[in-house]
């Protein structure tokens, strides 16, 4: 882990072995993808728009993978965030494939809409599955331009997350972030959200 005091993120650099990352990618290659977008309207129903989010996604049936990411999140929560998180797993791991031109523009994983499942998201998790040399662009950026009161140092208004294969990043679900467009190759990643029984306040 990279931080010794409260911080809006925790990074486990190169936590997963390269062969494990490649096995996870290979386990999903034969499955069908859907085009991920953003739901508009109240709750978790409505139309899907792709102007904010354009990425191939699928769920995973790898139970051990879901459990492992919950474990890393609980470690980060214990040593850093100290949030009240639920024992109930509300959302499964999502496998993402960013081909050339695909992106996820600035957004938060938390929603103020009380009828949305995202209302109780507290911690977001992302895993870098691809070798950093297999693609260009596609950086995960965490935006802290409006976080001047949070006690940590920064050189610019965005944190560029490490690209090393197997890196796990856990961050506050209220944090605005984005995945820049991929300009060459393919970027594979995992995302997961860990909830509380009640929203963050």
CSV table of N, CA, C and O in Angstrom, one decimal, residues 96-187:
chain,number,residue,atom,x,y,z
A,96,UNK,N,-13.8,-5.5,-18.0
A,96,UNK,CA,-13.9,-4.4,-19.0
A,96,UNK,C,-12.9,-4.6,-20.1
A,96,UNK,O,-11.7,-4.9,-19.8
A,97,UNK,N,-13.3,-4.3,-21.3
A,97,UNK,CA,-12.3,-4.3,-22.5
A,97,UNK,C,-12.4,-3.0,-23.2
A,97,UNK,O,-13.5,-2.7,-23.8
A,98,UNK,N,-11.4,-2.3,-23.2
A,98,UNK,CA,-11.3,-1.0,-23.9
A,98,UNK,C,-10.5,-1.2,-25.2
A,98,UNK,O,-9.3,-1.3,-25.2
A,99,UNK,N,-11.2,-1.2,-26.4
A,99,UNK,CA,-10.6,-1.2,-27.7
A,99,UNK,C,-10.3,0.2,-28.1
A,99,UNK,O,-10.6,1.2,-27.4
A,100,UNK,N,-9.6,0.4,-29.2
A,100,UNK,CA,-9.2,1.7,-29.7
A,100,UNK,C,-10.4,2.6,-29.8
A,100,UNK,O,-11.5,2.2,-30.3
A,101,UNK,N,-10.3,3.8,-29.2
A,101,UNK,CA,-11.4,4.8,-29.3
A,101,UNK,C,-12.4,4.7,-28.1
A,101,UNK,O,-13.2,5.6,-27.9
A,102,UNK,N,-12.3,3.7,-27.3
A,102,UNK,CA,-13.2,3.5,-26.1
A,102,UNK,C,-12.7,4.3,-24.9
A,102,UNK,O,-11.5,4.5,-24.7
A,103,UNK,N,-13.6,4.7,-24.0
A,103,UNK,CA,-13.3,5.6,-23.0
A,103,UNK,C,-14.4,5.5,-21.9
A,103,UNK,O,-15.4,4.9,-22.1
A,104,UNK,N,-14.1,6.2,-20.8
A,104,UNK,CA,-15.1,6.5,-19.7
A,104,UNK,C,-14.8,7.9,-19.2
A,104,UNK,O,-13.9,8.1,-18.5
A,105,UNK,N,-15.7,8.8,-19.6
A,105,UNK,CA,-15.4,10.2,-19.3
A,105,UNK,C,-15.7,10.5,-17.8
A,105,UNK,O,-16.2,9.6,-17.0
A,106,UNK,N,-15.4,11.7,-17.3
A,106,UNK,CA,-15.5,12.0,-15.9
A,106,UNK,C,-16.8,11.6,-15.3
A,106,UNK,O,-17.9,11.9,-15.8
A,107,UNK,N,-16.8,10.9,-14.2
A,107,UNK,CA,-18.0,10.4,-13.5
A,107,UNK,C,-17.7,10.1,-12.0
A,107,UNK,O,-16.5,9.9,-11.7
A,108,UNK,N,-18.7,9.9,-11.2
A,108,UNK,CA,-18.6,9.3,-9.9
A,108,UNK,C,-19.3,8.0,-9.9
A,108,UNK,O,-20.3,7.8,-10.6
A,109,UNK,N,-18.8,7.1,-9.1
A,109,UNK,CA,-19.5,5.8,-9.0
A,109,UNK,C,-20.7,5.8,-8.0
A,109,UNK,O,-21.6,5.0,-8.0
A,110,UNK,N,-20.6,6.8,-7.1
A,110,UNK,CA,-21.7,7.0,-6.1
A,110,UNK,C,-22.8,7.9,-6.8
A,110,UNK,O,-22.6,8.7,-7.6
A,111,UNK,N,-24.1,7.6,-6.4
A,111,UNK,CA,-25.2,8.4,-6.9
A,111,UNK,C,-26.0,8.9,-5.7
A,111,UNK,O,-26.2,8.2,-4.7
A,112,UNK,N,-26.4,10.1,-5.8
A,112,UNK,CA,-27.3,10.7,-4.8
A,112,UNK,C,-28.7,10.2,-4.9
A,112,UNK,O,-29.5,10.5,-4.0
A,113,UNK,N,-29.1,9.6,-6.0
A,113,UNK,CA,-30.4,9.0,-6.2
A,113,UNK,C,-30.6,7.8,-5.2
A,113,UNK,O,-30.0,6.8,-5.4
A,114,UNK,N,-31.5,8.0,-4.3
A,114,UNK,CA,-31.7,7.0,-3.3
A,114,UNK,C,-32.4,5.7,-3.8
A,114,UNK,O,-32.3,4.7,-3.2
A,115,UNK,N,-32.9,5.8,-5.0
A,115,UNK,CA,-33.5,4.6,-5.6
A,115,UNK,C,-32.5,3.8,-6.4
A,115,UNK,O,-32.8,2.7,-7.0
A,116,UNK,N,-31.3,4.3,-6.5
A,116,UNK,CA,-30.2,3.6,-7.3
A,116,UNK,C,-29.4,2.8,-6.4
A,116,UNK,O,-29.1,3.1,-5.3
A,117,UNK,N,-28.9,1.6,-6.9
A,117,UNK,CA,-28.0,0.8,-6.2
A,117,UNK,C,-26.7,1.5,-5.9
A,117,UNK,O,-26.0,1.2,-4.9
A,118,UNK,N,-26.3,2.5,-6.7
A,118,UNK,CA,-25.1,3.2,-6.5
A,118,UNK,C,-25.1,4.2,-5.3
A,118,UNK,O,-24.1,4.7,-4.9
A,119,UNK,N,-26.3,4.3,-4.7
A,119,UNK,CA,-26.5,5.2,-3.6
A,119,UNK,C,-25.7,4.8,-2.4
A,119,UNK,O,-25.3,5.6,-1.5
A,120,UNK,N,-25.4,3.5,-2.2
A,120,UNK,CA,-24.7,3.0,-1.1
A,120,UNK,C,-23.3,2.5,-1.4
A,120,UNK,O,-22.6,1.9,-0.6
A,121,UNK,N,-22.8,2.8,-2.6
A,121,UNK,CA,-21.4,2.5,-2.9
A,121,UNK,C,-20.5,3.4,-2.1
A,121,UNK,O,-20.7,4.6,-2.0
A,122,UNK,N,-19.5,2.8,-1.5
A,122,UNK,CA,-18.5,3.5,-0.7
A,122,UNK,C,-17.1,3.4,-1.2
A,122,UNK,O,-16.4,4.4,-1.2
A,123,UNK,N,-16.7,2.3,-1.7
A,123,UNK,CA,-15.4,2.1,-2.2
A,123,UNK,C,-15.4,1.5,-3.6
A,123,UNK,O,-16.2,0.5,-3.8
A,124,UNK,N,-14.6,2.0,-4.5
A,124,UNK,CA,-14.5,1.5,-5.8
A,124,UNK,C,-13.2,0.8,-6.0
A,124,UNK,O,-12.2,1.3,-5.4
A,125,UNK,N,-13.1,-0.2,-6.8
A,125,UNK,CA,-11.9,-1.0,-7.0
A,125,UNK,C,-11.7,-1.2,-8.4
A,125,UNK,O,-12.6,-1.5,-9.2
A,126,UNK,N,-10.5,-1.0,-8.9
A,126,UNK,CA,-10.1,-1.3,-10.3
A,126,UNK,C,-8.8,-2.0,-10.3
A,126,UNK,O,-7.9,-1.8,-9.5
A,127,UNK,N,-8.7,-3.0,-11.2
A,127,UNK,CA,-7.5,-3.8,-11.4
A,127,UNK,C,-7.0,-3.7,-12.8
A,127,UNK,O,-7.7,-3.8,-13.8
A,128,UNK,N,-5.7,-3.4,-12.9
A,128,UNK,CA,-5.0,-3.3,-14.2
A,128,UNK,C,-4.6,-4.7,-14.6
A,128,UNK,O,-3.7,-5.3,-14.1
A,129,UNK,N,-5.3,-5.2,-15.6
A,129,UNK,CA,-5.0,-6.6,-16.1
A,129,UNK,C,-4.0,-6.6,-17.2
A,129,UNK,O,-3.3,-7.6,-17.4
A,130,UNK,N,-4.0,-5.6,-18.1
A,130,UNK,CA,-3.2,-5.6,-19.2
A,130,UNK,C,-1.7,-5.2,-18.9
A,130,UNK,O,-1.4,-4.5,-18.0
A,131,UNK,N,-0.8,-5.8,-19.7
A,131,UNK,CA,0.6,-5.3,-19.7
A,131,UNK,C,0.5,-3.8,-20.2
A,131,UNK,O,-0.1,-3.5,-21.2
A,132,UNK,N,1.2,-3.0,-19.5
A,132,UNK,CA,1.2,-1.6,-19.8
A,132,UNK,C,1.7,-1.3,-21.2
A,132,UNK,O,1.4,-0.2,-21.8
A,133,UNK,N,2.5,-2.2,-21.8
A,133,UNK,CA,3.1,-2.0,-23.1
A,133,UNK,C,2.2,-2.5,-24.3
A,133,UNK,O,2.5,-2.3,-25.4
A,134,UNK,N,1.0,-3.1,-23.9
A,134,UNK,CA,0.1,-3.7,-24.9
A,134,UNK,C,-0.9,-2.6,-25.4
A,134,UNK,O,-1.7,-3.0,-26.3
A,135,UNK,N,-0.9,-1.4,-24.9
A,135,UNK,CA,-1.8,-0.4,-25.3
A,135,UNK,C,-1.3,1.0,-25.1
A,135,UNK,O,-0.4,1.1,-24.3
A,136,UNK,N,-1.9,1.9,-25.7
A,136,UNK,CA,-1.5,3.4,-25.5
A,136,UNK,C,-2.8,4.1,-25.2
A,136,UNK,O,-3.9,3.7,-25.6
A,137,UNK,N,-2.7,5.2,-24.4
A,137,UNK,CA,-3.8,5.9,-23.9
A,137,UNK,C,-4.4,5.1,-22.8
A,137,UNK,O,-3.7,4.3,-22.1
A,138,UNK,N,-5.7,5.3,-22.5
A,138,UNK,CA,-6.4,4.4,-21.6
A,138,UNK,C,-6.0,4.6,-20.1
A,138,UNK,O,-6.2,3.7,-19.3
A,139,UNK,N,-5.4,5.7,-19.8
A,139,UNK,CA,-5.0,5.9,-18.4
A,139,UNK,C,-6.2,6.2,-17.5
A,139,UNK,O,-7.2,6.8,-17.9
A,140,UNK,N,-6.1,5.6,-16.3
A,140,UNK,CA,-7.2,5.9,-15.3
A,140,UNK,C,-6.7,7.1,-14.5
A,140,UNK,O,-5.6,7.1,-13.9
A,141,UNK,N,-7.5,8.2,-14.6
A,141,UNK,CA,-7.2,9.4,-13.9
A,141,UNK,C,-8.2,9.7,-12.8
A,141,UNK,O,-9.4,9.6,-13.0
A,142,UNK,N,-7.7,10.0,-11.6
A,142,UNK,CA,-8.5,10.4,-10.5
A,142,UNK,C,-8.4,11.9,-10.3
A,142,UNK,O,-7.2,12.5,-10.2
A,143,UNK,N,-9.5,12.7,-10.4
A,143,UNK,CA,-9.5,14.1,-10.4
A,143,UNK,C,-9.6,14.7,-9.0
A,143,UNK,O,-10.6,14.4,-8.3
A,144,UNK,N,-8.6,15.4,-8.5
A,144,UNK,CA,-8.8,16.0,-7.2
A,144,UNK,C,-8.7,17.5,-7.2
A,144,UNK,O,-8.2,18.2,-6.3
A,145,UNK,N,-9.2,18.1,-8.3
A,145,UNK,CA,-9.1,19.6,-8.4
A,145,UNK,C,-10.0,20.2,-7.3
A,145,UNK,O,-9.7,21.4,-6.9
A,146,UNK,N,-11.0,19.6,-6.9
A,146,UNK,CA,-11.9,20.1,-5.9
A,146,UNK,C,-11.7,19.5,-4.5
A,146,UNK,O,-12.6,19.6,-3.7
A,147,UNK,N,-10.5,19.0,-4.3
A,147,UNK,CA,-10.3,18.3,-3.0
A,147,UNK,C,-9.2,18.9,-2.2
A,147,UNK,O,-8.3,18.3,-1.7
A,148,UNK,N,-9.1,20.3,-2.2
A,148,UNK,CA,-8.0,21.0,-1.6
A,148,UNK,C,-8.0,20.7,-0.1
A,148,UNK,O,-6.9,20.8,0.5
A,149,UNK,N,-9.1,20.4,0.6
A,149,UNK,CA,-9.1,20.2,2.0
A,149,UNK,C,-8.6,18.8,2.4
A,149,UNK,O,-8.4,18.5,3.6
A,150,UNK,N,-8.5,17.9,1.4
A,150,UNK,CA,-8.0,16.5,1.8
A,150,UNK,C,-6.5,16.6,1.9
A,150,UNK,O,-5.8,17.1,1.1
A,151,UNK,N,-6.0,16.0,3.0
A,151,UNK,CA,-4.6,16.2,3.5
A,151,UNK,C,-3.7,15.2,2.7
A,151,UNK,O,-3.3,14.2,3.3
A,152,UNK,N,-3.4,15.5,1.5
A,152,UNK,CA,-2.3,14.8,0.8
A,152,UNK,C,-1.8,15.7,-0.3
A,152,UNK,O,-2.4,16.6,-0.7
A,153,UNK,N,-0.5,15.5,-0.7
A,153,UNK,CA,0.1,16.3,-1.6
A,153,UNK,C,-0.1,15.9,-3.1
A,153,UNK,O,-0.2,14.7,-3.4
A,154,UNK,N,-0.1,16.9,-4.0
A,154,UNK,CA,-0.3,16.6,-5.4
A,154,UNK,C,0.5,17.6,-6.2
A,154,UNK,O,0.7,18.7,-5.9
A,155,UNK,N,0.9,17.1,-7.4
A,155,UNK,CA,1.7,18.0,-8.3
A,155,UNK,C,0.8,18.6,-9.4
A,155,UNK,O,1.2,19.5,-10.0
A,156,UNK,N,-0.4,18.0,-9.6
A,156,UNK,CA,-1.3,18.6,-10.6
A,156,UNK,C,-2.7,18.3,-10.1
A,156,UNK,O,-2.9,17.9,-9.0
A,157,UNK,N,-3.7,18.5,-11.0
A,157,UNK,CA,-5.1,18.3,-10.5
A,157,UNK,C,-5.6,16.9,-10.8
A,157,UNK,O,-6.8,16.7,-10.6
A,158,UNK,N,-4.7,16.0,-11.3
A,158,UNK,CA,-5.2,14.7,-11.6
A,158,UNK,C,-4.1,13.7,-11.1
A,158,UNK,O,-2.9,13.9,-11.3
A,159,UNK,N,-4.5,12.6,-10.6
A,159,UNK,CA,-3.6,11.5,-10.2
A,159,UNK,C,-3.7,10.5,-11.4
A,159,UNK,O,-4.8,10.0,-11.7
A,160,UNK,N,-2.6,10.2,-12.0
A,160,UNK,CA,-2.5,9.2,-13.0
A,160,UNK,C,-2.2,7.8,-12.3
A,160,UNK,O,-1.1,7.7,-11.8
A,161,UNK,N,-3.1,6.9,-12.4
A,161,UNK,CA,-2.9,5.6,-11.6
A,161,UNK,C,-1.8,4.8,-12.3
A,161,UNK,O,-1.7,4.8,-13.5
A,162,UNK,N,-1.1,4.0,-11.5
A,162,UNK,CA,0.0,3.2,-12.1
A,162,UNK,C,-0.6,2.2,-13.1
A,162,UNK,O,-1.7,1.7,-13.0
A,163,UNK,N,0.2,2.0,-14.2
A,163,UNK,CA,-0.2,1.1,-15.2
A,163,UNK,C,0.4,-0.3,-15.1
A,163,UNK,O,0.2,-1.2,-16.0
A,164,UNK,N,1.2,-0.6,-14.1
A,164,UNK,CA,1.8,-1.9,-14.0
A,164,UNK,C,0.8,-3.0,-13.9
A,164,UNK,O,-0.2,-2.9,-13.1
A,165,UNK,N,1.0,-4.0,-14.6
A,165,UNK,CA,0.1,-5.2,-14.6
A,165,UNK,C,-0.1,-5.7,-13.2
A,165,UNK,O,0.8,-5.9,-12.5
A,166,UNK,N,-1.4,-6.0,-12.9
A,166,UNK,CA,-1.7,-6.5,-11.6
A,166,UNK,C,-1.9,-5.5,-10.5
A,166,UNK,O,-2.2,-5.9,-9.3
A,167,UNK,N,-1.9,-4.2,-10.8
A,167,UNK,CA,-2.1,-3.2,-9.8
A,167,UNK,C,-3.5,-3.0,-9.4
A,167,UNK,O,-4.4,-3.0,-10.3
A,168,UNK,N,-3.8,-2.9,-8.1
A,168,UNK,CA,-5.2,-2.7,-7.6
A,168,UNK,C,-5.3,-1.3,-7.0
A,168,UNK,O,-4.4,-0.9,-6.2
A,169,UNK,N,-6.3,-0.6,-7.4
A,169,UNK,CA,-6.5,0.8,-6.8
A,169,UNK,C,-7.9,0.7,-6.2
A,169,UNK,O,-8.9,0.4,-6.8
A,170,UNK,N,-7.9,1.1,-4.9
A,170,UNK,CA,-9.2,1.3,-4.2
A,170,UNK,C,-9.4,2.7,-3.8
A,170,UNK,O,-8.4,3.4,-3.3
A,171,UNK,N,-10.5,3.3,-4.2
A,171,UNK,CA,-10.7,4.7,-3.9
A,171,UNK,C,-12.2,5.0,-3.5
A,171,UNK,O,-13.1,4.2,-3.7
A,172,UNK,N,-12.3,6.2,-2.9
A,172,UNK,CA,-13.6,6.6,-2.5
A,172,UNK,C,-14.6,6.8,-3.7
A,172,UNK,O,-14.2,7.4,-4.7
A,173,UNK,N,-15.8,6.2,-3.6
A,173,UNK,CA,-16.7,6.1,-4.7
A,173,UNK,C,-17.2,7.5,-5.1
A,173,UNK,O,-17.8,7.6,-6.1
A,174,UNK,N,-17.0,8.5,-4.2
A,174,UNK,CA,-17.5,9.9,-4.6
A,174,UNK,C,-16.4,10.6,-5.4
A,174,UNK,O,-16.7,11.7,-5.9
A,175,UNK,N,-15.3,10.0,-5.7
A,175,UNK,CA,-14.2,10.7,-6.4
A,175,UNK,C,-14.5,10.7,-7.9
A,175,UNK,O,-14.7,9.6,-8.5
A,176,UNK,N,-14.4,11.9,-8.5
A,176,UNK,CA,-14.6,12.0,-9.9
A,176,UNK,C,-13.3,11.3,-10.6
A,176,UNK,O,-12.2,11.6,-10.2
A,177,UNK,N,-13.6,10.5,-11.6
A,177,UNK,CA,-12.5,9.8,-12.3
A,177,UNK,C,-12.9,9.5,-13.7
A,177,UNK,O,-14.0,9.7,-14.1
A,178,UNK,N,-11.9,9.1,-14.5
A,178,UNK,CA,-12.1,8.8,-15.9
A,178,UNK,C,-11.1,7.8,-16.4
A,178,UNK,O,-10.0,7.6,-15.8
A,179,UNK,N,-11.4,7.2,-17.5
A,179,UNK,CA,-10.5,6.4,-18.3
A,179,UNK,C,-10.3,7.1,-19.7
A,179,UNK,O,-11.3,7.2,-20.4
A,180,UNK,N,-9.1,7.5,-20.0
A,180,UNK,CA,-8.9,8.2,-21.2
A,180,UNK,C,-9.1,7.3,-22.4
A,180,UNK,O,-8.9,6.1,-22.3
A,181,UNK,N,-9.4,7.8,-23.6
A,181,UNK,CA,-9.5,7.0,-24.8
A,181,UNK,C,-8.3,6.2,-25.1
A,181,UNK,O,-7.2,6.7,-25.0
A,182,UNK,N,-8.5,4.9,-25.4
A,182,UNK,CA,-7.4,4.1,-25.9
A,182,UNK,C,-7.0,4.5,-27.3
A,182,UNK,O,-7.9,4.6,-28.1
A,183,UNK,N,-5.8,4.7,-27.6
A,183,UNK,CA,-5.3,5.1,-28.9
A,183,UNK,C,-4.7,4.0,-29.7
A,183,UNK,O,-4.5,4.1,-30.9
A,184,UNK,N,-4.3,2.9,-29.0
A,184,UNK,CA,-3.6,1.8,-29.7
A,184,UNK,C,-3.7,0.6,-28.8
A,184,UNK,O,-3.6,0.6,-27.6
A,185,UNK,N,-4.0,-0.6,-29.4
A,185,UNK,CA,-4.1,-1.8,-28.6
A,185,UNK,C,-5.4,-2.0,-27.8
A,185,UNK,O,-6.4,-1.4,-28.2
A,186,UNK,N,-5.3,-2.8,-26.8
A,186,UNK,CA,-6.5,-3.1,-26.0
A,186,UNK,C,-6.2,-3.1,-24.5
A,186,UNK,O,-5.1,-3.6,-24.1
A,187,UNK,N,-7.0,-2.4,-23.7
A,187,UNK,CA,-6.8,-2.4,-22.3
A,187,UNK,C,-7.9,-3.2,-21.6
A,187,UNK,O,-9.1,-3.0,-21.8
